[in-house]
Amino acid sequence: MNKSVLMIIGGGIAAYKSLELIRLLKARSIGVRAIMTKAAEEFVTPLSVASLSGEKVHSALFNLTDEVEMGHIELSRSADLVVVVPATADLMAKMAAGLANDLASTTLLATDKKVLIAPAMNVRMWLHAATQRNIATLENDGIQFVGPNEGDMACGEFGAGRMAEPVEILAAIEKLLSPTIQLLKGKKILVTAGPTREPIDPVRYISNHSSGKQGYAIAEAARNMGADVTLVSGPVSLAPPTGMTFLNVQTADEMLNACEGVYDVVICAAAVADWKVAEVSSNKIKKNKISGVPSLSFIENPDILATLSKAGKSRAKLVVGFAAETEDVVLNGKAKLARKGCDLIIANDVSETSGVFGGDKNIVHLVSAKGVEDWPRLSKIEVAQRLMAYVAGQLK
Ligand code: PMT
């Protein structure tokens, strides 16, 4: 994404989460410039913020060098969005009153960009009549909110006022930065992602190297374009994305069950195990109880993509599968298109040298009845965005 945000870091214990948010934004190629309030510097150091963002951190209102290089008005002008993390009670009060007595509040008053705030404060401060009045004023002024959530607080209390997690703030930022034309608004889209895990016994299983990154990026791109997304995921270490229905599964059988429903579009990016162990041992297979090595026999797993591609009243208008190949990528992709009965195959090379499993980049070939379209090496996020734009075009 070729966008940038101006992040205003307020002085609260939740300020440490701004560091993780900067890391997440940079991983998505979203540029970050930061302003820190004096109080924020008590919680995180400008050096940490500068190192993660790769940009100079601004804090003083009257700084001759800054004004020459990048005036405070220019700071917000050059950003696509202003984000306040954490938005303390004090910062919100200043915003509501239109006060401008430091760089953060002056920039917030001077900006003509959308402003997203992630409030964080003690539950009684949040519920106080003054804060509630400020919230109403800010909402009226068009300020966007993400959180706060309910939960345990650093002060030992429980309730509303806990800052939204960095992944939630990231989702809110991406939504605001994404094109306002919601090309997939109202469309129901099912995405499968990650590997499946087929048990051998209660301890061991058979699986593969899928990290879920490509499938999750597709689900997020569809959500950002306004779709009503259901993400069915095998076991991965990614945080469940917000703003969609998320179903966690382990095996291919569970994945097939979770895919039940009526959808406009189905995208099968999961690396589903083709086979499962015929008889799963209910106890751990003990080395000293068998002679030699255990012999396992396998049976076929259900083919989710082929099942969802079958003609029928509830078939999605568009069914997209992936082909993970280590040789003859396009040729095998074409064979899979015919065998599975889907409308489109995204063929990708998953040989060890490609770095696709678990990596951030992918080279894909779109194989359909119309022919083959080769895309250049892109980030998985770019593949996802282009794919969802293609899908929107097909649905027209
Ligand atoms: O997760 P990442 O680390 O980001 O890596 C991304 C990826 C390589 C996993 C992804 O881009 C990809 O190629 N996913 C499909 C992996 C796969 O299982 O491909 P396949 O060629 O074995 O299967 C073909 C298609 O049938 C796939 O859409 C698959 O989801 C589907 N399938 C396969 C077997 C089965 N029993 N049921 C299925 O639905």
CSV table of C-alpha atoms and ligand atoms in Angstrom, one decimal:
chain,number,residue,atom,x,y,z
A,1,MET,CA,0.0,0.0,0.0
A,2,ASN,CA,1.6,3.3,-1.0
A,3,LYS,CA,0.2,5.3,1.9
A,4,SER,CA,1.5,6.9,5.0
A,5,VAL,CA,0.1,7.8,8.4
A,6,LEU,CA,1.1,10.5,10.9
A,7,MET,CA,1.1,8.8,14.3
A,8,ILE,CA,0.6,11.0,17.4
A,9,ILE,CA,1.8,9.1,20.4
A,10,GLY,CA,0.1,10.2,23.7
A,11,GLY,CA,1.5,9.8,27.2
A,12,GLY,CA,-0.1,6.7,28.7
A,13,ILE,CA,1.0,3.2,29.7
A,14,ALA,CA,-0.5,1.9,26.4
A,15,ALA,CA,2.1,3.9,24.5
A,16,TYR,CA,4.3,0.8,24.3
A,17,LYS,CA,1.7,-0.7,21.9
A,18,SER,CA,2.4,2.1,19.4
A,19,LEU,CA,5.8,0.4,18.7
A,20,GLU,CA,4.1,-2.9,17.6
A,21,LEU,CA,1.6,-0.9,15.5
A,22,ILE,CA,4.5,0.9,13.7
A,23,ARG,CA,6.1,-2.5,13.0
A,24,LEU,CA,2.8,-3.9,11.6
A,25,LEU,CA,2.3,-0.8,9.4
A,26,LYS,CA,5.8,-0.9,8.0
A,27,ALA,CA,5.3,-4.6,7.3
A,28,ARG,CA,2.4,-3.6,5.1
A,29,SER,CA,4.5,-0.9,3.4
A,30,ILE,CA,2.5,1.9,5.1
A,31,GLY,CA,4.9,4.8,5.9
A,32,VAL,CA,4.9,6.2,9.5
A,33,ARG,CA,6.0,9.6,10.7
A,34,ALA,CA,5.5,10.2,14.5
A,35,ILE,CA,4.9,13.1,16.8
A,36,MET,CA,5.4,12.3,20.5
A,37,THR,CA,4.0,14.4,23.4
A,38,LYS,CA,6.3,15.2,26.2
A,39,ALA,CA,4.4,12.7,28.4
A,40,ALA,CA,4.7,10.0,25.8
A,41,GLU,CA,8.5,10.2,26.1
A,42,GLU,CA,8.1,9.0,29.7
A,43,PHE,CA,6.7,5.7,28.4
A,44,VAL,CA,8.6,5.0,25.1
A,45,THR,CA,11.8,6.5,23.9
A,46,PRO,CA,11.9,8.7,20.7
A,47,LEU,CA,14.9,6.5,19.7
A,48,SER,CA,12.7,3.3,19.6
A,49,VAL,CA,10.1,5.1,17.6
A,50,ALA,CA,12.6,6.5,15.2
A,51,SER,CA,14.4,3.1,14.7
A,52,LEU,CA,11.1,1.3,14.0
A,53,SER,CA,9.6,4.0,11.7
A,54,GLY,CA,12.9,4.8,10.0
A,55,GLU,CA,11.9,8.5,10.3
A,56,LYS,CA,12.9,11.5,12.6
A,57,VAL,CA,10.5,11.8,15.5
A,58,HIS,CA,9.0,15.2,16.1
A,59,SER,CA,8.0,16.6,19.5
A,60,ALA,CA,8.8,20.3,19.9
A,61,LEU,CA,6.4,22.9,18.5
A,62,PHE,CA,9.0,25.6,18.0
A,63,ASN,CA,12.0,23.9,16.4
A,64,LEU,CA,13.7,26.0,13.8
A,65,THR,CA,15.3,23.0,12.0
A,66,ASP,CA,12.0,21.1,11.9
A,67,GLU,CA,10.2,24.2,10.5
A,68,VAL,CA,12.7,24.5,7.8
A,69,GLU,CA,12.8,20.8,6.9
A,70,MET,CA,9.2,19.8,7.6
A,71,GLY,CA,6.9,22.3,9.2
A,72,HIS,CA,4.2,21.0,11.5
A,73,ILE,CA,1.5,21.8,8.9
A,74,GLU,CA,3.5,19.8,6.4
A,75,LEU,CA,3.7,16.8,8.7
A,76,SER,CA,-0.1,16.3,8.4
A,77,ARG,CA,-0.3,17.4,4.8
A,78,SER,CA,2.1,14.7,3.7
A,79,ALA,CA,0.1,11.9,5.5
A,80,ASP,CA,-3.0,10.2,4.3
A,81,LEU,CA,-4.3,9.7,7.8
A,82,VAL,CA,-3.6,11.0,11.3
A,83,VAL,CA,-3.7,8.3,14.1
A,84,VAL,CA,-3.6,9.1,17.8
A,85,VAL,CA,-2.2,6.1,19.8
A,86,PRO,CA,-3.0,6.2,22.7
A,87,ALA,CA,-5.5,8.9,22.8
A,88,THR,CA,-5.4,10.0,26.5
A,89,ALA,CA,-8.2,11.8,28.3
A,90,ASP,CA,-6.0,14.9,28.2
A,91,LEU,CA,-5.4,14.7,24.4
A,92,MET,CA,-9.1,14.1,23.8
A,93,ALA,CA,-10.1,17.0,25.9
A,94,LYS,CA,-7.7,19.3,24.0
A,95,MET,CA,-9.1,18.0,20.7
A,96,ALA,CA,-12.7,18.6,21.8
A,97,ALA,CA,-11.9,22.1,23.1
A,98,GLY,CA,-9.7,23.0,20.0
A,99,LEU,CA,-6.7,23.7,22.2
A,100,ALA,CA,-3.3,24.1,20.5
A,101,ASN,CA,-0.5,24.4,23.0
A,102,ASP,CA,2.0,21.7,21.9
A,103,LEU,CA,3.0,20.1,18.6
A,104,ALA,CA,0.5,17.2,18.9
A,105,SER,CA,-2.6,19.4,19.7
A,106,THR,CA,-1.5,22.0,17.1
A,107,THR,CA,-1.2,19.4,14.4
A,108,LEU,CA,-4.6,17.9,15.3
A,109,LEU,CA,-6.2,21.3,15.1
A,110,ALA,CA,-4.4,22.2,11.8
A,111,THR,CA,-5.0,18.9,9.9
A,112,ASP,CA,-7.6,18.5,7.2
A,113,LYS,CA,-7.0,14.7,7.1
A,114,LYS,CA,-9.2,12.0,8.6
A,115,VAL,CA,-8.2,11.4,12.2
A,116,LEU,CA,-8.5,8.0,13.9
A,117,ILE,CA,-8.0,7.8,17.7
A,118,ALA,CA,-7.4,4.8,19.9
A,119,PRO,CA,-8.5,5.9,23.4
A,120,ALA,CA,-6.8,4.5,26.5
A,121,MET,CA,-7.5,5.5,30.1
A,122,ASN,CA,-8.7,4.3,33.5
A,123,VAL,CA,-12.3,3.1,33.4
A,124,ARG,CA,-13.6,5.9,35.7
A,125,MET,CA,-11.8,8.5,33.5
A,126,TRP,CA,-13.5,7.0,30.5
A,127,LEU,CA,-17.0,7.0,32.1
A,128,HIS,CA,-16.6,10.5,33.6
A,129,ALA,CA,-19.2,13.0,32.3
A,130,ALA,CA,-16.4,15.3,31.0
A,131,THR,CA,-14.9,12.5,28.9
A,132,GLN,CA,-18.3,11.3,27.6
A,133,ARG,CA,-19.0,15.0,26.6
A,134,ASN,CA,-15.7,15.1,24.8
A,135,ILE,CA,-16.4,11.8,23.0
A,136,ALA,CA,-19.8,13.1,21.8
A,137,THR,CA,-18.1,16.3,20.5
A,138,LEU,CA,-15.3,14.4,18.8
A,139,GLU,CA,-17.8,12.0,17.1
A,140,ASN,CA,-19.7,15.1,16.0
A,141,ASP,CA,-16.5,16.5,14.5
A,142,GLY,CA,-16.1,13.3,12.4
A,143,ILE,CA,-13.2,11.9,14.5
A,144,GLN,CA,-13.1,8.1,14.0
A,145,PHE,CA,-12.7,5.8,17.0
A,146,VAL,CA,-11.1,2.3,17.4
A,147,GLY,CA,-11.8,0.9,20.9
A,148,PRO,CA,-11.5,1.2,23.7
A,149,ASN,CA,-12.0,-2.4,24.8
A,150,GLU,CA,-13.1,-3.8,28.1
A,151,GLY,CA,-10.5,-5.7,30.1
A,152,ASP,CA,-7.9,-5.7,32.8
A,153,MET,CA,-6.1,-2.4,33.1
A,154,ALA,CA,-2.5,-1.6,34.1
A,155,CYS,CA,-3.9,0.1,37.2
A,156,GLY,CA,-5.4,-3.2,38.4
A,157,GLU,CA,-9.0,-2.3,37.6
A,158,PHE,CA,-11.3,-3.9,35.1
A,159,GLY,CA,-13.7,-2.2,32.6
A,160,ALA,CA,-13.9,-0.1,29.5
A,161,GLY,CA,-10.8,2.1,28.7
A,162,ARG,CA,-8.3,-0.6,27.6
A,163,MET,CA,-6.7,0.5,24.3
A,164,ALA,CA,-7.5,-1.6,21.2
A,165,GLU,CA,-4.8,-4.1,20.3
A,166,PRO,CA,-2.4,-3.1,17.5
A,167,VAL,CA,-4.0,-5.5,15.0
A,168,GLU,CA,-7.4,-4.0,15.6
A,169,ILE,CA,-6.0,-0.5,15.1
A,170,LEU,CA,-4.2,-1.7,11.9
A,171,ALA,CA,-7.5,-3.0,10.5
A,172,ALA,CA,-9.2,0.3,11.3
A,173,ILE,CA,-6.3,2.2,9.6
A,174,GLU,CA,-6.4,-0.1,6.5
A,175,LYS,CA,-10.2,0.4,6.2
A,176,LEU,CA,-9.8,4.2,6.3
A,177,LEU,CA,-6.9,4.1,3.8
A,178,SER,CA,-8.5,1.8,1.4
A,179,PRO,CA,-10.3,3.2,-1.6
A,180,THR,CA,-13.7,4.7,-0.7
A,181,ILE,CA,-15.3,2.8,-3.5
A,182,GLN,CA,-16.3,-0.5,-1.8
A,183,LEU,CA,-16.2,-2.7,-4.9
A,184,LEU,CA,-17.3,-5.8,-3.0
A,185,LYS,CA,-19.9,-4.2,-0.7
A,186,GLY,CA,-22.6,-6.7,0.2
A,187,LYS,CA,-20.8,-9.7,-1.3
A,188,LYS,CA,-20.4,-12.8,0.8
A,189,ILE,CA,-16.9,-14.2,0.4
A,190,LEU,CA,-15.4,-17.4,1.9
A,191,VAL,CA,-11.7,-17.7,2.2
A,192,THR,CA,-9.8,-20.8,3.4
A,193,ALA,CA,-6.2,-20.3,4.6
A,194,GLY,CA,-3.3,-22.1,6.4
A,195,PRO,CA,-2.5,-25.8,6.6
A,196,THR,CA,-4.6,-28.6,8.0
A,197,ARG,CA,-3.3,-30.9,10.7
A,198,GLU,CA,-4.1,-34.6,10.4
A,199,PRO,CA,-3.6,-36.5,13.6
A,200,ILE,CA,-1.6,-39.8,13.9
A,201,ASP,CA,-2.1,-40.2,17.6
A,202,PRO,CA,-2.9,-37.6,20.4
A,203,VAL,CA,0.7,-36.3,20.1
A,204,ARG,CA,1.7,-36.5,16.5
A,205,TYR,CA,0.3,-35.1,13.3
A,206,ILE,CA,0.9,-34.6,9.5
A,207,SER,CA,0.9,-31.1,8.2
A,208,ASN,CA,2.7,-28.7,5.8
A,209,HIS,CA,4.5,-25.4,5.7
A,210,SER,CA,1.6,-23.0,5.0
A,211,SER,CA,1.8,-20.0,7.2
A,212,GLY,CA,-1.6,-18.6,6.2
A,213,LYS,CA,-0.1,-15.3,5.1
A,214,GLN,CA,-1.5,-15.5,1.5
A,215,GLY,CA,-5.0,-16.5,2.6
A,216,TYR,CA,-5.2,-14.0,5.4
A,217,ALA,CA,-4.1,-11.2,3.1
A,218,ILE,CA,-6.9,-12.2,0.7
A,219,ALA,CA,-9.5,-12.2,3.5
A,220,GLU,CA,-8.3,-8.7,4.6
A,221,ALA,CA,-8.2,-7.3,1.1
A,222,ALA,CA,-11.8,-8.5,0.6
A,223,ARG,CA,-12.9,-7.0,3.9
A,224,ASN,CA,-11.2,-3.7,3.0
A,225,MET,CA,-13.3,-3.6,-0.2
A,226,GLY,CA,-16.5,-3.9,1.8
A,227,ALA,CA,-17.1,-7.7,1.5
A,228,ASP,CA,-18.8,-9.8,4.2
A,229,VAL,CA,-15.9,-12.2,4.8
A,230,THR,CA,-15.7,-15.6,6.4
A,231,LEU,CA,-12.2,-16.8,7.0
A,232,VAL,CA,-11.8,-20.5,7.7
A,233,SER,CA,-8.3,-21.1,9.0
A,234,GLY,CA,-6.1,-24.0,9.8
A,235,PRO,CA,-3.6,-23.7,12.7
A,236,VAL,CA,-1.3,-20.7,12.1
A,237,SER,CA,0.5,-18.3,14.3
A,238,LEU,CA,-1.1,-15.2,12.8
A,239,ALA,CA,-3.6,-13.1,14.8
A,240,PRO,CA,-7.2,-13.6,13.7
A,241,PRO,CA,-8.1,-10.5,11.5
A,242,THR,CA,-10.8,-8.3,12.8
A,243,GLY,CA,-14.0,-7.3,10.9
A,244,MET,CA,-14.9,-10.7,9.6
A,245,THR,CA,-16.2,-14.1,10.7
A,246,PHE,CA,-13.3,-16.2,11.8
A,247,LEU,CA,-13.5,-20.0,12.1
A,248,ASN,CA,-10.5,-21.9,13.4
A,249,VAL,CA,-10.2,-25.6,12.3
A,250,GLN,CA,-7.6,-28.3,12.5
A,251,THR,CA,-8.4,-31.1,10.0
A,252,ALA,CA,-9.6,-31.2,6.4
A,253,ASP,CA,-12.9,-32.7,7.6
A,254,GLU,CA,-13.4,-29.8,10.0
A,255,MET,CA,-12.5,-27.3,7.3
A,256,LEU,CA,-15.1,-28.8,4.9
A,257,ASN,CA,-17.8,-28.5,7.6
A,258,ALA,CA,-16.8,-24.9,8.4
A,259,CYS,CA,-17.1,-24.1,4.7
A,260,GLU,CA,-20.9,-24.9,4.6
A,261,GLY,CA,-23.0,-21.9,3.6
A,262,VAL,CA,-24.0,-19.8,0.6
A,263,TYR,CA,-21.4,-17.4,-0.8
A,264,ASP,CA,-21.0,-15.2,-3.8
A,265,VAL,CA,-17.3,-16.0,-4.0
A,266,VAL,CA,-15.1,-18.9,-2.6
A,267,ILE,CA,-11.4,-18.6,-2.5
A,268,CYS,CA,-9.5,-21.8,-1.4
A,269,ALA,CA,-6.0,-20.7,-0.5
A,270,ALA,CA,-5.6,-23.3,2.3
A,271,ALA,CA,-3.0,-26.1,1.9
A,272,VAL,CA,-5.3,-29.0,2.7
A,273,ALA,CA,-3.7,-32.3,3.4
A,274,ASP,CA,-4.7,-34.7,0.6
A,275,TRP,CA,-4.6,-37.7,2.9
A,276,LYS,CA,-5.3,-38.5,6.5
A,277,VAL,CA,-4.2,-41.5,8.6
A,278,ALA,CA,-6.8,-44.3,8.2
A,279,GLU,CA,-6.9,-45.2,11.9
A,280,VAL,CA,-5.9,-42.6,14.4
A,281,SER,CA,-4.5,-44.2,17.5
A,282,SER,CA,-6.4,-43.0,20.6
A,283,ASN,CA,-3.2,-43.5,22.7
A,284,LYS,CA,0.3,-42.3,22.0
A,285,ILE,CA,2.1,-44.9,19.8
A,286,LYS,CA,4.9,-46.1,22.1
A,287,LYS,CA,8.3,-46.9,20.7
A,288,ASN,CA,8.8,-49.8,23.0
A,289,LYS,CA,5.4,-51.4,22.2
A,290,ILE,CA,6.0,-51.8,18.4
A,291,SER,CA,8.8,-53.6,16.6
A,292,GLY,CA,10.7,-51.4,14.2
A,293,VAL,CA,8.9,-48.4,12.8
A,294,PRO,CA,5.1,-47.9,12.8
A,295,SER,CA,3.4,-48.4,9.5
A,296,LEU,CA,0.7,-45.9,8.7
A,297,SER,CA,-2.0,-46.4,6.1
A,298,PHE,CA,-3.7,-43.4,4.6
A,299,ILE,CA,-7.1,-42.6,3.1
A,300,GLU,CA,-8.1,-39.6,1.0
A,301,ASN,CA,-9.4,-36.4,2.6
A,302,PRO,CA,-12.4,-34.7,1.2
A,303,ASP,CA,-11.5,-32.3,-1.6
A,304,ILE,CA,-13.0,-29.0,-0.4
A,305,LEU,CA,-12.4,-27.1,-3.6
A,306,ALA,CA,-13.9,-29.8,-5.8
A,307,THR,CA,-16.9,-30.1,-3.5
A,308,LEU,CA,-17.6,-26.3,-3.5
A,309,SER,CA,-17.1,-26.2,-7.3
A,310,LYS,CA,-19.8,-28.8,-7.9
A,311,ALA,CA,-22.7,-27.3,-9.8
A,312,GLY,CA,-25.8,-26.8,-7.7
A,313,LYS,CA,-28.2,-24.1,-6.6
A,314,SER,CA,-26.0,-22.9,-3.9
A,315,ARG,CA,-22.7,-22.9,-5.9
A,316,ALA,CA,-20.9,-19.6,-5.6
A,317,LYS,CA,-20.8,-17.4,-8.7
A,318,LEU,CA,-17.0,-17.6,-8.6
A,319,VAL,CA,-14.9,-20.4,-7.2
A,320,VAL,CA,-11.2,-19.8,-7.0
A,321,GLY,CA,-8.6,-22.4,-6.2
A,322,PHE,CA,-4.8,-22.3,-5.8
A,323,ALA,CA,-2.3,-24.7,-7.2
A,324,ALA,CA,0.8,-25.2,-5.1
A,325,GLU,CA,3.4,-26.7,-7.5
A,326,THR,CA,7.1,-27.5,-7.5
A,327,GLU,CA,7.4,-28.0,-11.2
A,328,ASP,CA,5.5,-27.2,-14.4
A,329,VAL,CA,3.5,-24.7,-12.4
A,330,VAL,CA,1.2,-23.4,-15.2
A,331,LEU,CA,0.7,-26.8,-16.8
A,332,ASN,CA,-0.3,-28.3,-13.5
A,333,GLY,CA,-2.5,-25.3,-12.8
A,334,LYS,CA,-4.4,-25.9,-16.0
A,335,ALA,CA,-4.9,-29.6,-15.1
A,336,LYS,CA,-6.2,-28.6,-11.7
A,337,LEU,CA,-8.6,-26.1,-13.2
A,338,ALA,CA,-10.2,-28.9,-15.2
A,339,ARG,CA,-10.0,-31.6,-12.4
A,340,LYS,CA,-11.5,-29.4,-9.6
A,341,GLY,CA,-14.2,-27.7,-11.7
A,342,CYS,CA,-13.4,-24.2,-10.4
A,343,ASP,CA,-13.5,-21.0,-12.4
A,344,LEU,CA,-10.0,-19.8,-11.7
A,345,ILE,CA,-6.7,-21.3,-10.5
A,346,ILE,CA,-4.0,-19.2,-8.9
A,347,ALA,CA,-0.9,-21.3,-9.7
A,348,ASN,CA,2.2,-20.6,-7.6
A,349,ASP,CA,5.6,-22.2,-7.2
A,350,VAL,CA,6.2,-23.6,-3.7
A,351,SER,CA,9.6,-25.2,-4.3
A,352,GLU,CA,12.0,-24.6,-1.5
A,353,THR,CA,14.0,-21.9,-3.4
A,354,SER,CA,10.8,-19.8,-4.1
A,355,GLY,CA,10.4,-18.9,-0.4
A,356,VAL,CA,6.7,-18.8,-0.9
A,357,PHE,CA,5.7,-20.9,2.1
A,358,GLY,CA,5.9,-18.5,5.1
A,359,GLY,CA,7.5,-15.7,3.0
A,360,ASP,CA,6.0,-12.3,2.2
A,361,LYS,CA,6.3,-12.5,-1.6
A,362,ASN,CA,4.6,-14.6,-4.3
A,363,ILE,CA,4.7,-15.0,-8.1
A,364,VAL,CA,1.3,-16.2,-9.3
A,365,HIS,CA,-0.2,-17.2,-12.7
A,366,LEU,CA,-4.0,-16.8,-13.2
A,367,VAL,CA,-5.3,-19.8,-15.1
A,368,SER,CA,-8.8,-19.7,-16.4
A,369,ALA,CA,-10.8,-20.8,-19.4
A,370,LYS,CA,-9.8,-17.5,-21.0
A,371,GLY,CA,-6.1,-18.3,-20.8
A,372,VAL,CA,-3.1,-17.5,-18.5
A,373,GLU,CA,-2.2,-14.2,-17.0
A,374,ASP,CA,1.3,-14.0,-15.4
A,375,TRP,CA,1.8,-11.5,-12.6
A,376,PRO,CA,5.2,-10.2,-11.5
A,377,ARG,CA,6.8,-11.0,-8.1
A,378,LEU,CA,4.6,-9.0,-5.7
A,379,SER,CA,4.1,-9.0,-1.9
A,380,LYS,CA,1.3,-11.3,-0.8
A,381,ILE,CA,-0.7,-8.3,0.2
A,382,GLU,CA,-0.4,-6.9,-3.4
A,383,VAL,CA,-1.4,-10.3,-4.8
A,384,ALA,CA,-4.4,-10.2,-2.5
A,385,GLN,CA,-5.4,-6.7,-3.5
A,386,ARG,CA,-5.0,-7.4,-7.2
A,387,LEU,CA,-6.9,-10.7,-6.9
A,388,MET,CA,-9.8,-9.0,-5.2
A,389,ALA,CA,-9.9,-6.2,-7.8
A,390,TYR,CA,-10.0,-9.0,-10.4
A,391,VAL,CA,-12.8,-10.8,-8.6
A,392,ALA,CA,-14.8,-7.6,-8.3
A,393,GLY,CA,-14.4,-7.2,-12.1
A,394,GLN,CA,-15.7,-10.8,-12.7
A,395,LEU,CA,-18.7,-10.2,-10.6
A,396,LYS,CA,-19.8,-7.1,-12.5
B,1,PMT,O1,0.2,-19.9,3.6
B,1,PMT,P1,1.4,-19.3,2.9
B,1,PMT,O2,2.7,-19.6,3.7
B,1,PMT,O3,1.2,-17.8,2.7
B,1,PMT,O4,1.6,-19.9,1.5
B,1,PMT,C1,0.6,-19.7,0.5
B,1,PMT,C2,0.2,-21.0,-0.2
B,1,PMT,C3,1.4,-21.6,-0.9
B,1,PMT,C4,-0.2,-22.1,0.8
B,1,PMT,C5,-0.9,-20.7,-1.2
B,1,PMT,O5,-0.5,-19.7,-2.0
B,1,PMT,C6,-1.4,-21.9,-1.9
B,1,PMT,O6,-0.9,-22.3,-3.0
B,1,PMT,N1,-2.4,-22.6,-1.4
B,1,PMT,C7,-3.0,-23.9,-1.9
B,1,PMT,C8,-2.1,-25.0,-1.4
B,1,PMT,C9,-2.5,-26.3,-1.9
B,1,PMT,O7,-2.9,-27.2,-1.1
B,1,PMT,O8,-2.5,-26.5,-3.2
B,1,PMT,P2,-2.9,-27.9,-4.0
B,1,PMT,O9,-2.3,-27.7,-5.3
B,1,PMT,O10,-2.4,-29.1,-3.2
B,1,PMT,O11,-4.4,-27.9,-4.0
B,1,PMT,C10,-5.2,-27.3,-5.0
B,1,PMT,C11,-6.4,-26.6,-4.5
B,1,PMT,O12,-7.3,-27.5,-3.9
B,1,PMT,C12,-6.1,-25.6,-3.4
B,1,PMT,O13,-7.0,-24.5,-3.7
B,1,PMT,C13,-6.5,-26.3,-2.1
B,1,PMT,O14,-7.0,-25.4,-1.2
B,1,PMT,C14,-7.6,-27.2,-2.6
B,1,PMT,N2,-7.7,-28.5,-1.9
B,1,PMT,C15,-6.7,-29.4,-1.9
B,1,PMT,C16,-6.9,-30.6,-1.3
B,1,PMT,C17,-8.1,-30.9,-0.6
B,1,PMT,N3,-8.2,-32.0,0.0
B,1,PMT,N4,-9.0,-29.9,-0.6
B,1,PMT,C18,-8.9,-28.8,-1.2
B,1,PMT,O15,-9.8,-27.9,-1.1
